[in-house]
Amino acid sequence: MRINVIDGYAENADRLRAALEASCVVGAWEWDHVGGAVVYDAGAARLLTGNPDLADRPINGPMALAAVHPEDMTWLMDHMLRAVWSSGLVLAEYRVFKADGSVRWLLSRGRTHRNEDGQPQRSHGILMDITEIRDGGDRYVVGRPMAGGDPLERAADLAIALKETLTDDMPAEVRAAAELMLLGLGRALARRMTH
């Protein structure tokens, strides 16, 4: 019996989409520190700006975080800037308003990349909707890596770096495997937060 390779790719893509939805991964983001703009995929654009039509284009200024809860805006921006300049690890939990006025909790996780002079160039990361697992505790924010280097956080950083190196011409199963690994690590980090 011959397996149709194209059907296998489509099946893997469907599985990946289902796994991403089940694990609460709702978007991806990229922040260009030199140009001062962010680029979101459709999920991140919908949640952070309230407008999915802003996906895949540079956004700057207040529009980039228009849907972030006003009570979270100041500390979130301060944390993001400190994280970029200190360790480069970006990890924050905060609230956003959806178009219908409901509030969702997001976990944003990413890594900052620097040039040879140590200056921040860009950051990449993912967004997870953690509303269903949020237990009412305080927000979890990390500005620099824990002493000793947590293996789970290091693995997540490496998975982000791996995903960033994969180009569109890579085999679909390789890209899918990288996404699934990143997804699993994100879920493990989110579970850790709730315990």
XYZ file of C-alpha atoms in Angstrom:
195
model
C 0.000 0.000 0.000
C 1.477 3.331 -1.075
C 1.026 6.328 1.213
C 0.366 9.586 -0.584
C 2.981 12.027 0.704
C 0.827 15.092 -0.008
C -2.033 13.637 2.030
C 0.452 13.033 4.837
C 1.492 16.710 4.790
C -2.122 17.858 4.859
C -2.872 15.485 7.714
C 0.186 16.724 9.642
C -0.845 20.353 9.074
C -4.358 19.571 10.358
C -2.895 17.837 13.401
C -0.590 20.767 14.038
C -3.463 23.264 13.820
C -5.540 21.135 16.199
C -2.631 20.783 18.620
C -1.978 24.530 18.578
C -5.638 25.264 19.279
C -5.793 22.657 22.047
C -2.667 23.999 23.702
C -3.874 27.600 23.722
C -1.185 28.906 21.336
C -2.992 31.779 19.648
C -0.340 33.834 17.928
C 3.243 34.730 17.154
C 5.045 38.067 17.220
C 8.289 39.681 16.086
C 9.654 42.963 17.434
C 12.214 44.864 15.351
C 14.117 46.971 17.895
C 16.088 48.867 15.256
C 13.007 49.890 13.252
C 10.778 50.224 16.298
C 7.938 48.123 14.877
C 6.248 44.817 15.638
C 4.813 42.276 13.215
C 2.052 39.911 14.340
C 0.465 36.888 12.755
C -3.354 36.999 12.454
C -3.975 35.588 15.949
C -1.612 37.996 17.673
C -2.938 40.947 15.642
C -6.510 40.092 16.628
C -5.675 39.795 20.320
C -3.177 42.650 20.714
C -4.609 45.249 18.333
C -8.208 44.097 17.992
C -7.741 44.002 14.209
C -6.610 40.800 12.422
C -6.184 42.826 9.198
C -2.994 44.274 10.743
C -1.316 40.848 10.507
C 1.979 40.502 8.663
C 2.728 44.233 8.439
C 4.890 46.510 10.599
C 2.966 48.264 13.390
C 4.294 50.846 15.803
C 2.981 53.202 18.451
C -0.182 52.766 20.502
C -1.901 50.710 17.789
C 0.523 47.813 18.440
C -0.957 47.150 21.895
C -4.387 48.757 21.529
C -6.261 45.799 23.076
C -4.016 45.422 26.166
C -5.882 46.122 29.415
C -5.082 49.696 30.554
C -4.103 48.485 34.044
C -1.470 46.205 32.517
C -0.072 48.545 29.863
C 2.491 50.507 31.925
C 4.062 47.596 33.780
C 3.996 45.437 30.640
C 5.881 47.995 28.555
C 8.370 48.565 31.390
C 8.915 44.821 31.791
C 9.339 44.221 28.058
C 11.976 46.957 27.773
C 13.865 45.731 30.862
C 13.750 42.145 29.597
C 15.103 43.155 26.195
C 18.020 45.070 27.738
C 18.846 42.630 30.573
C 18.595 38.944 29.773
C 16.629 38.988 26.578
C 14.033 36.552 27.954
C 10.553 37.966 27.447
C 7.931 36.268 29.618
C 4.811 38.034 30.822
C 1.203 37.321 31.712
C -1.321 40.089 31.054
C -4.900 40.879 30.068
C -6.409 41.960 26.746
C -9.896 43.041 25.730
C -11.604 41.173 22.909
C -13.897 42.988 20.467
C -16.944 41.839 22.456
C -15.539 43.471 25.633
C -14.573 40.211 27.350
C -11.167 39.932 29.017
C -8.647 37.225 28.094
C -5.363 36.378 29.833
C -2.309 35.944 27.617
C 1.120 34.494 28.266
C 3.770 35.969 25.994
C 7.119 34.197 25.722
C 10.035 35.022 23.515
C 13.735 35.769 23.213
C 15.725 38.825 22.180
C 18.562 38.492 19.675
C 21.507 40.884 19.765
C 24.122 42.035 17.288
C 27.870 41.488 17.761
C 28.024 44.667 19.898
C 25.401 43.293 22.273
C 22.672 45.677 21.108
C 19.098 44.276 20.861
C 18.124 43.743 17.222
C 14.878 41.773 17.303
C 12.710 39.616 19.531
C 10.487 36.702 18.505
C 7.870 34.884 20.529
C 4.489 33.246 20.890
C 1.233 34.098 22.645
C -0.820 31.598 24.588
C -4.371 32.230 25.791
C -4.249 31.037 29.411
C -7.685 32.299 30.458
C -8.998 28.783 31.111
C -6.041 27.768 33.277
C -5.662 31.068 35.118
C -6.442 30.538 38.798
C -6.608 34.150 39.961
C -3.028 34.257 41.261
C -0.556 37.068 40.715
C 0.926 37.578 37.268
C 4.037 35.640 36.504
C 6.811 37.739 35.030
C 10.452 36.867 34.547
C 12.964 39.538 33.623
C 16.131 37.470 33.615
C 16.911 33.749 33.624
C 16.815 31.899 36.914
C 20.155 31.059 38.513
C 21.520 27.775 37.229
C 19.595 28.008 33.977
C 16.272 26.167 34.112
C 16.401 23.313 31.564
C 12.766 23.780 30.483
C 13.284 27.500 29.818
C 16.544 26.802 27.992
C 14.798 24.176 25.865
C 12.046 26.678 25.000
C 14.668 29.260 24.010
C 16.390 26.727 21.790
C 13.068 25.696 20.222
C 12.314 29.337 19.382
C 15.770 29.679 17.833
C 15.220 26.462 15.837
C 11.862 27.684 14.526
C 13.451 30.974 13.461
C 16.128 29.185 11.433
C 13.654 27.103 9.417
C 12.794 28.568 6.048
C 9.707 27.990 3.897
C 11.648 25.601 1.674
C 12.264 23.194 4.568
C 10.217 19.981 4.503
C 6.757 20.469 6.003
C 7.289 17.652 8.502
C 10.412 19.386 9.852
C 8.543 22.669 10.311
C 5.621 20.795 11.906
C 7.962 18.980 14.314
C 9.548 22.284 15.359
C 6.082 23.795 15.948
C 4.971 20.785 17.986
C 8.122 20.916 20.104
C 7.622 24.628 20.766
C 3.984 23.990 21.529
C 4.799 21.249 24.046
C 7.381 23.384 25.790
C 4.958 26.313 25.952
C 2.312 24.085 27.517
C 4.804 22.745 30.073
C 5.798 26.293 31.014
C 2.144 27.325 31.315
C 1.356 24.305 33.522
C 4.295 25.184 35.743
C 2.805 28.644 36.242
C -0.452 27.233 37.576
C 1.189 25.012 40.181
